[in-house]
Amino acid sequence: MLFNSNIMIWKTNPAVRTAWRSLTQRLNSAAAGLCSGPFSWDGSDGLSSVSAEKPPHTPVMLREVLHYLDIQQAQVVLDMTFGGGGHTKAILNTVPKVTVLALDRDPTAISLAQQLAKEHSGRVKPLLGRFSELETLLSNMNIKPGSIDAVLLDAGCSSMQMDQAERGFSLSKDGPLDMRMDGERYPDMPCAADVVNTLDQQALASILTAYGEERHSRKIASAIVEARRVNPITRTQQLASVVAGAFPAAIIYARKDRLHRPAHVATKTFQALRIFVNDELNELHAGLCAAQSALKPGGRLCVITFHSLEDRLVKHFLQGHDLSNLDQYHFSQNKRGSRKEKLVDEKRECNKSAHWFPVQRKVVTPEKDDVRENPRGRSAKLRIALRR
């Protein structure tokens, strides 16, 4: 069986949940998925294609993170997205005797964390797993709830993953259409190629709308279905070309990013597929719940998000809203809600959370100099709260 039901991940949007069930049922009846994957995890310290000489990741808002975490001597800090280790390295260099628990779902990132652990004996403890697996991982290390001093959660995809063409995250670098953050930890998990080649047009459009906030989701989904009838879509630039083919040539780069630079029309499609494949919003919610359980009273939480879906979820979580049903927190550019609904949301924002006290009520964004040095962090938002 291609798909292991023990690691089933439920999607938040009803239409997307239906699409996920359809995908897994079809793949279970097939011999294999379309992604064999270049990564395998054997517990070794190898760094795969990541260069040990070149820093694989530039940490976002490093100064702000260090300031708001306010880490003291001999404290225990949880870095929930180790990535290339930029934030953890800065914490280790800034505060002597601090202990960092370095969590990541990506085996390549954990290889880097293991290397760092050798350089800082006893101060770095790598943890391989998802946000949803954190409580079990901490329990296995005999770390009790309410014992951690500070938590950093850096959501989204790391530059290290984007820069490796073979991971299939980037539309600007040709590689297999994979996008699985876990690499080959779960070889039966569907990859992005499985999604675009298996789901029907309506399901694809639902994913692009829910997770990419793509206004032209139906047009793009139609183009994907037409293209795969000729040949399976298995490469990143192949998919980018298919999406571009759905639009007149004059508007392929008509969209602008936050720096007013041309943005490819497939950008939101890639975002939506990545979020869907990795169940990122449910994982983010699970991570926030785990952080709430792990932090001691007065402990600090810093969360960095990179798009509106993540930031909206974090904001409502810290305000104490019930997020057991995430459907209501999905929104698209075509569904902004009525004025009455917005007034209700504004009233809710005045409510105090039973678990969190905001350190900085206004969201923190990168300085202009930081954006120039690290353009990938241009959309980042930092929210900070104290555990009550």
Short mmCIF file of C-alpha atoms in Angstrom, two decimals:
data_model
loop_
_atom_site.label_atom_id
_atom_site.label_comp_id
_atom_site.label_asym_id
_atom_site.label_seq_id
_atom_site.Cartn_x
_atom_site.Cartn_y
_atom_site.Cartn_z
CA MET A 1 0.00 0.00 0.00
CA LEU A 2 1.46 3.34 -1.05
CA PHE A 3 -0.11 5.44 1.68
CA ASN A 4 0.27 4.55 5.34
CA SER A 5 -2.91 5.46 7.21
CA ASN A 6 -0.98 5.68 10.48
CA ILE A 7 0.45 9.01 9.33
CA MET A 8 -2.78 10.31 7.82
CA ILE A 9 -2.93 14.11 8.02
CA TRP A 10 -6.32 15.80 7.94
CA LYS A 11 -6.65 18.99 5.98
CA THR A 12 -8.48 21.98 7.40
CA ASN A 13 -10.71 23.10 4.52
CA PRO A 14 -13.67 20.75 3.75
CA ALA A 15 -13.01 20.73 -0.01
CA VAL A 16 -9.32 20.15 0.61
CA ARG A 17 -10.06 17.28 3.04
CA THR A 18 -12.11 15.65 0.31
CA ALA A 19 -9.24 16.16 -2.14
CA TRP A 20 -6.78 14.56 0.28
CA ARG A 21 -8.99 11.51 0.79
CA SER A 22 -9.39 11.18 -2.97
CA LEU A 23 -5.64 11.44 -3.49
CA THR A 24 -4.73 8.83 -0.90
CA GLN A 25 -7.40 6.41 -2.07
CA ARG A 26 -6.14 6.59 -5.65
CA LEU A 27 -2.50 6.24 -4.62
CA ASN A 28 -3.28 3.30 -2.37
CA SER A 29 -4.68 1.46 -5.36
CA ALA A 30 -1.63 2.32 -7.48
CA ALA A 31 1.72 0.55 -7.48
CA ALA A 32 3.75 3.63 -6.53
CA GLY A 33 3.74 7.39 -6.40
CA LEU A 34 5.60 9.69 -8.76
CA CYS A 35 8.29 10.74 -6.27
CA SER A 36 11.01 8.28 -5.41
CA GLY A 37 12.86 11.11 -3.64
CA PRO A 38 16.60 11.73 -3.50
CA PHE A 39 16.76 11.82 0.30
CA SER A 40 16.84 8.93 2.71
CA TRP A 41 17.34 9.05 6.45
CA ASP A 42 19.70 6.57 8.03
CA GLY A 43 20.66 8.56 11.12
CA SER A 44 24.04 9.51 9.65
CA ASP A 45 25.69 12.89 10.04
CA GLY A 46 26.02 13.47 6.29
CA LEU A 47 24.95 16.86 5.03
CA SER A 48 23.59 15.63 1.69
CA SER A 49 23.98 18.38 -0.88
CA VAL A 50 24.22 21.15 1.72
CA SER A 51 27.62 22.77 1.64
CA ALA A 52 29.39 22.94 4.98
CA GLU A 53 31.31 26.00 3.80
CA LYS A 54 28.45 28.16 2.60
CA PRO A 55 25.79 29.18 5.16
CA PRO A 56 22.61 27.41 3.92
CA HIS A 57 20.15 29.78 5.56
CA THR A 58 20.00 33.45 6.51
CA PRO A 59 17.96 33.85 9.71
CA VAL A 60 15.07 36.30 9.50
CA MET A 61 14.83 39.23 11.96
CA LEU A 62 17.71 37.88 14.04
CA ARG A 63 18.16 41.04 16.13
CA GLU A 64 14.47 41.23 16.92
CA VAL A 65 14.28 37.55 17.86
CA LEU A 66 17.22 37.79 20.26
CA HIS A 67 15.77 40.96 21.79
CA TYR A 68 12.26 39.61 22.40
CA LEU A 69 13.32 36.12 23.52
CA ASP A 70 15.41 37.88 26.21
CA ILE A 71 17.33 34.67 27.00
CA GLN A 72 19.19 34.52 30.30
CA GLN A 73 22.09 32.41 31.54
CA ALA A 74 21.52 28.65 31.90
CA GLN A 75 18.01 28.77 30.41
CA VAL A 76 16.50 26.11 28.15
CA VAL A 77 15.35 27.34 24.73
CA LEU A 78 13.34 25.42 22.14
CA ASP A 79 14.04 26.26 18.48
CA MET A 80 11.08 24.59 16.80
CA THR A 81 12.39 25.10 13.26
CA PHE A 82 16.15 24.62 13.31
CA GLY A 83 16.55 24.86 9.51
CA GLY A 84 20.07 25.99 8.74
CA GLY A 85 20.68 26.81 12.40
CA GLY A 86 21.06 30.59 12.07
CA HIS A 87 18.92 31.50 15.07
CA THR A 88 20.32 28.71 17.25
CA LYS A 89 23.94 29.67 16.48
CA ALA A 90 23.23 33.28 17.43
CA ILE A 91 21.61 32.18 20.70
CA LEU A 92 24.60 29.97 21.55
CA ASN A 93 27.07 32.78 20.78
CA THR A 94 25.09 35.39 22.69
CA VAL A 95 24.23 33.54 25.91
CA PRO A 96 26.77 31.22 27.55
CA LYS A 97 25.53 28.02 29.19
CA VAL A 98 22.18 28.15 27.41
CA THR A 99 20.74 24.82 26.22
CA VAL A 100 18.93 24.71 22.86
CA LEU A 101 16.51 21.97 21.88
CA ALA A 102 16.71 21.96 18.07
CA LEU A 103 13.60 20.53 16.40
CA ASP A 104 13.11 20.02 12.66
CA ARG A 105 11.14 17.61 10.50
CA ASP A 106 13.80 17.72 7.76
CA PRO A 107 16.56 15.08 8.14
CA THR A 108 19.02 17.36 6.33
CA ALA A 109 18.46 20.10 8.92
CA ILE A 110 18.93 17.58 11.73
CA SER A 111 22.27 16.58 10.20
CA LEU A 112 23.36 20.21 10.58
CA ALA A 113 22.03 20.26 14.15
CA GLN A 114 24.02 17.12 14.96
CA GLN A 115 27.16 18.77 13.63
CA LEU A 116 26.48 21.86 15.74
CA ALA A 117 25.88 19.66 18.79
CA LYS A 118 29.41 18.26 18.40
CA GLU A 119 30.82 21.79 18.35
CA HIS A 120 28.87 22.81 21.47
CA SER A 121 28.99 19.74 23.67
CA GLY A 122 25.83 19.36 25.76
CA ARG A 123 24.34 22.68 24.65
CA VAL A 124 22.45 21.50 21.54
CA LYS A 125 20.02 18.59 21.55
CA PRO A 126 18.69 17.72 18.05
CA LEU A 127 15.11 16.47 17.76
CA LEU A 128 13.91 14.95 14.47
CA GLY A 129 10.15 15.33 14.09
CA ARG A 130 7.17 17.47 13.22
CA PHE A 131 5.47 20.03 15.45
CA SER A 132 2.73 17.47 16.07
CA GLU A 133 5.34 15.02 17.38
CA LEU A 134 7.02 17.48 19.76
CA GLU A 135 5.24 16.54 22.98
CA THR A 136 6.22 12.89 22.54
CA LEU A 137 9.81 13.82 21.71
CA LEU A 138 10.10 16.01 24.81
CA SER A 139 8.55 13.30 26.97
CA ASN A 140 11.07 10.79 25.66
CA MET A 141 13.82 13.16 26.83
CA ASN A 142 12.19 13.44 30.27
CA ILE A 143 11.47 17.12 29.71
CA LYS A 144 8.33 17.93 31.64
CA PRO A 145 5.58 20.31 30.49
CA GLY A 146 5.99 23.85 31.76
CA SER A 147 9.78 23.63 32.05
CA ILE A 148 11.09 25.50 28.99
CA ASP A 149 12.08 29.16 29.26
CA ALA A 150 11.68 30.37 25.65
CA VAL A 151 10.37 29.07 22.33
CA LEU A 152 11.07 30.23 18.78
CA LEU A 153 8.81 28.99 15.99
CA ASP A 154 9.90 29.97 12.47
CA ALA A 155 7.12 28.77 10.17
CA GLY A 156 7.27 28.03 6.46
CA CYS A 157 9.99 26.78 4.15
CA SER A 158 13.69 27.41 4.80
CA SER A 159 16.09 28.93 2.30
CA MET A 160 18.08 25.72 2.54
CA GLN A 161 15.12 23.75 1.16
CA MET A 162 14.41 26.34 -1.52
CA ASP A 163 18.02 26.39 -2.70
CA GLN A 164 18.24 22.64 -3.27
CA ALA A 165 16.72 21.95 -6.69
CA GLU A 166 16.31 18.25 -5.91
CA ARG A 167 13.86 19.07 -3.11
CA GLY A 168 11.36 20.48 -5.59
CA PHE A 169 10.30 23.62 -3.68
CA SER A 170 11.53 26.31 -6.07
CA LEU A 171 9.96 27.15 -9.42
CA SER A 172 13.16 28.93 -10.49
CA LYS A 173 15.31 25.77 -10.22
CA ASP A 174 14.40 22.64 -12.12
CA GLY A 175 14.06 19.53 -10.03
CA PRO A 176 11.64 16.70 -9.21
CA LEU A 177 8.24 17.99 -8.14
CA ASP A 178 8.53 16.77 -4.56
CA MET A 179 8.11 19.46 -1.83
CA ARG A 180 8.07 17.04 1.12
CA MET A 181 9.74 18.70 4.08
CA ASP A 182 10.23 15.30 5.74
CA GLY A 183 12.34 14.07 2.84
CA GLU A 184 12.14 10.27 2.76
CA ARG A 185 11.18 9.83 6.42
CA TYR A 186 7.71 8.86 5.25
CA PRO A 187 8.30 7.36 1.78
CA ASP A 188 4.59 6.58 1.39
CA MET A 189 3.52 10.20 1.79
CA PRO A 190 2.19 11.78 -1.42
CA CYS A 191 4.44 14.42 -3.00
CA ALA A 192 3.50 17.44 -5.12
CA ALA A 193 3.73 15.42 -8.33
CA ASP A 194 1.20 12.94 -6.94
CA VAL A 195 -1.15 15.82 -6.20
CA VAL A 196 -1.03 17.50 -9.62
CA ASN A 197 -1.25 14.22 -11.54
CA THR A 198 -3.95 12.49 -9.48
CA LEU A 199 -6.58 14.94 -8.26
CA ASP A 200 -9.42 16.13 -10.43
CA GLN A 201 -9.80 19.71 -11.60
CA GLN A 202 -12.21 20.78 -8.87
CA ALA A 203 -9.99 19.39 -6.11
CA LEU A 204 -6.91 21.13 -7.52
CA ALA A 205 -8.79 24.42 -7.72
CA SER A 206 -9.88 24.04 -4.09
CA ILE A 207 -6.28 23.59 -2.97
CA LEU A 208 -5.07 26.62 -4.94
CA THR A 209 -7.86 28.76 -3.50
CA ALA A 210 -7.52 27.60 0.11
CA TYR A 211 -3.73 27.58 0.42
CA GLY A 212 -2.54 29.93 -2.33
CA GLU A 213 -5.38 32.47 -2.23
CA GLU A 214 -5.15 32.19 -6.01
CA ARG A 215 -7.86 34.13 -7.86
CA HIS A 216 -7.30 32.17 -11.07
CA SER A 217 -7.43 28.74 -9.44
CA ARG A 218 -9.93 27.25 -11.91
CA LYS A 219 -7.96 28.41 -14.93
CA ILE A 220 -4.72 26.98 -13.53
CA ALA A 221 -6.34 23.71 -12.49
CA SER A 222 -7.79 23.32 -15.98
CA ALA A 223 -4.36 23.90 -17.54
CA ILE A 224 -2.80 21.27 -15.25
CA VAL A 225 -5.42 18.67 -16.13
CA GLU A 226 -5.02 19.33 -19.85
CA ALA A 227 -1.22 19.15 -19.70
CA ARG A 228 -1.06 15.89 -17.74
CA ARG A 229 -3.21 14.16 -20.35
CA VAL A 230 -0.21 14.46 -22.66
CA ASN A 231 2.59 13.79 -20.16
CA PRO A 232 2.74 13.46 -16.36
CA ILE A 233 3.93 16.65 -14.65
CA THR A 234 6.99 15.57 -12.68
CA ARG A 235 9.39 18.56 -12.73
CA THR A 236 9.17 21.97 -11.08
CA GLN A 237 9.83 24.05 -14.18
CA GLN A 238 7.47 21.82 -16.14
CA LEU A 239 4.69 22.79 -13.72
CA ALA A 240 5.74 26.45 -13.83
CA SER A 241 5.49 26.36 -17.63
CA VAL A 242 2.05 24.73 -17.49
CA VAL A 243 0.76 27.43 -15.15
CA ALA A 244 2.34 30.18 -17.25
CA GLY A 245 0.70 28.69 -20.35
CA ALA A 246 -2.71 29.41 -18.86
CA PHE A 247 -2.06 33.16 -19.13
CA PRO A 248 -1.16 35.58 -21.92
CA ALA A 249 2.60 36.05 -22.25
CA ALA A 250 2.33 39.70 -21.24
CA ILE A 251 1.18 38.91 -17.69
CA ILE A 252 3.45 35.98 -16.78
CA TYR A 253 5.54 38.35 -14.66
CA ALA A 254 2.86 41.02 -14.20
CA ARG A 255 2.46 40.23 -10.52
CA LYS A 256 4.73 42.08 -8.10
CA ASP A 257 6.17 40.97 -4.78
CA ARG A 258 6.51 43.21 -1.72
CA LEU A 259 9.69 44.69 -3.17
CA HIS A 260 7.77 45.52 -6.36
CA ARG A 261 9.81 42.96 -8.28
CA PRO A 262 8.20 40.79 -10.98
CA ALA A 263 6.71 37.61 -9.51
CA HIS A 264 5.96 34.53 -11.61
CA VAL A 265 2.27 33.65 -11.98
CA ALA A 266 3.00 30.16 -10.59
CA THR A 267 4.27 31.45 -7.24
CA LYS A 268 0.95 31.01 -5.44
CA THR A 269 0.44 27.60 -7.03
CA PHE A 270 3.75 26.42 -5.61
CA GLN A 271 2.87 27.85 -2.20
CA ALA A 272 -0.49 26.09 -2.17
CA LEU A 273 0.95 22.71 -3.14
CA ARG A 274 3.71 22.98 -0.53
CA ILE A 275 1.24 23.81 2.26
CA PHE A 276 -1.08 21.00 1.18
CA VAL A 277 1.62 18.33 0.88
CA ASN A 278 3.14 19.17 4.28
CA ASP A 279 -0.14 19.90 6.10
CA GLU A 280 1.49 23.12 7.26
CA LEU A 281 -1.46 24.88 8.88
CA ASN A 282 -2.49 21.91 11.02
CA GLU A 283 1.17 21.41 11.92
CA LEU A 284 1.49 25.09 12.86
CA HIS A 285 -1.54 24.82 15.13
CA ALA A 286 -0.11 21.66 16.71
CA GLY A 287 3.20 23.46 17.22
CA LEU A 288 1.54 26.40 18.96
CA CYS A 289 -0.32 24.04 21.27
CA ALA A 290 2.91 22.16 22.04
CA ALA A 291 4.73 25.44 22.78
CA GLN A 292 1.94 26.48 25.12
CA SER A 293 2.30 23.20 27.01
CA ALA A 294 6.11 23.29 27.10
CA LEU A 295 6.63 26.88 28.29
CA LYS A 296 6.85 27.73 31.98
CA PRO A 297 4.78 30.66 33.31
CA GLY A 298 6.49 33.83 32.18
CA GLY A 299 8.20 31.99 29.32
CA ARG A 300 8.45 33.79 26.00
CA LEU A 301 7.16 32.70 22.60
CA CYS A 302 8.32 34.25 19.32
CA VAL A 303 6.57 33.16 16.12
CA ILE A 304 7.69 34.17 12.63
CA THR A 305 5.22 33.71 9.77
CA PHE A 306 5.55 34.41 6.06
CA HIS A 307 2.02 34.66 4.65
CA SER A 308 -1.43 35.74 5.75
CA LEU A 309 -2.81 32.25 6.42
CA GLU A 310 -0.07 31.52 8.96
CA ASP A 311 -0.20 34.95 10.57
CA ARG A 312 -3.99 34.88 10.91
CA LEU A 313 -3.82 31.51 12.65
CA VAL A 314 -1.08 32.65 15.07
CA LYS A 315 -2.88 35.89 15.88
CA HIS A 316 -6.13 34.14 16.77
CA PHE A 317 -4.32 31.45 18.76
CA LEU A 318 -2.54 34.03 20.92
CA GLN A 319 -5.85 35.82 21.44
CA GLY A 320 -7.27 32.64 22.92
CA HIS A 321 -9.70 31.71 20.15
CA ASP A 322 -10.87 28.13 19.79
CA LEU A 323 -9.08 26.80 16.71
CA SER A 324 -10.32 23.23 16.97
CA ASN A 325 -12.07 23.88 13.65
CA LEU A 326 -9.66 25.72 11.36
CA ASP A 327 -12.18 26.04 8.50
CA GLN A 328 -13.30 29.49 9.67
CA TYR A 329 -9.75 30.83 9.54
CA HIS A 330 -9.31 30.15 5.84
CA PHE A 331 -10.01 33.13 3.65
CA SER A 332 -9.33 34.04 0.06
CA GLN A 333 -9.03 37.27 -1.84
CA ASN A 334 -12.60 36.82 -3.03
CA LYS A 335 -14.07 36.18 0.44
CA ARG A 336 -13.14 38.90 2.88
CA GLY A 337 -16.29 38.60 4.99
CA SER A 338 -19.10 41.02 5.73
CA ARG A 339 -18.78 44.19 7.79
CA LYS A 340 -20.72 42.48 10.59
CA GLU A 341 -18.24 39.59 10.62
CA LYS A 342 -15.31 42.02 10.72
CA LEU A 343 -16.84 43.86 13.69
CA VAL A 344 -17.24 40.54 15.51
CA ASP A 345 -13.57 39.77 14.83
CA GLU A 346 -12.53 43.19 16.14
CA LYS A 347 -14.55 42.60 19.33
CA ARG A 348 -12.89 39.21 19.78
CA GLU A 349 -9.47 40.80 19.44
CA CYS A 350 -10.17 42.82 22.59
CA ASN A 351 -10.64 39.63 24.60
CA LYS A 352 -7.72 38.53 26.75
CA SER A 353 -6.29 35.07 26.32
CA ALA A 354 -6.24 32.83 29.37
CA HIS A 355 -2.79 31.58 28.34
CA TRP A 356 -0.96 34.46 26.67
CA PHE A 357 -0.04 38.05 27.36
CA PRO A 358 1.16 40.04 24.32
CA VAL A 359 4.64 41.54 24.71
CA GLN A 360 4.27 43.60 21.53
CA ARG A 361 0.69 44.24 20.46
CA LYS A 362 1.67 45.40 16.99
CA VAL A 363 3.19 42.81 14.68
CA VAL A 364 6.93 43.26 14.09
CA THR A 365 8.22 43.34 10.50
CA PRO A 366 11.77 43.39 9.09
CA GLU A 367 13.72 46.63 8.79
CA LYS A 368 14.39 47.92 5.27
CA ASP A 369 18.09 47.13 5.56
CA ASP A 370 17.31 43.54 6.53
CA VAL A 371 14.98 43.14 3.55
CA ARG A 372 17.67 44.39 1.18
CA GLU A 373 20.16 41.90 2.62
CA ASN A 374 17.68 39.01 2.76
CA PRO A 375 14.81 39.58 0.27
CA ARG A 376 13.23 36.21 1.12
CA GLY A 377 12.33 37.60 4.53
CA ARG A 378 10.39 40.55 3.10
CA SER A 379 6.97 39.12 4.04
CA ALA A 380 7.96 37.96 7.53
CA LYS A 381 5.90 38.91 10.57
CA LEU A 382 6.97 38.38 14.16
CA ARG A 383 4.51 37.98 17.03
CA ILE A 384 5.64 37.78 20.65
CA ALA A 385 3.77 36.67 23.77
CA LEU A 386 4.40 35.68 27.38
CA ARG A 387 2.96 32.46 28.82
CA ARG A 388 0.60 33.39 31.65
#
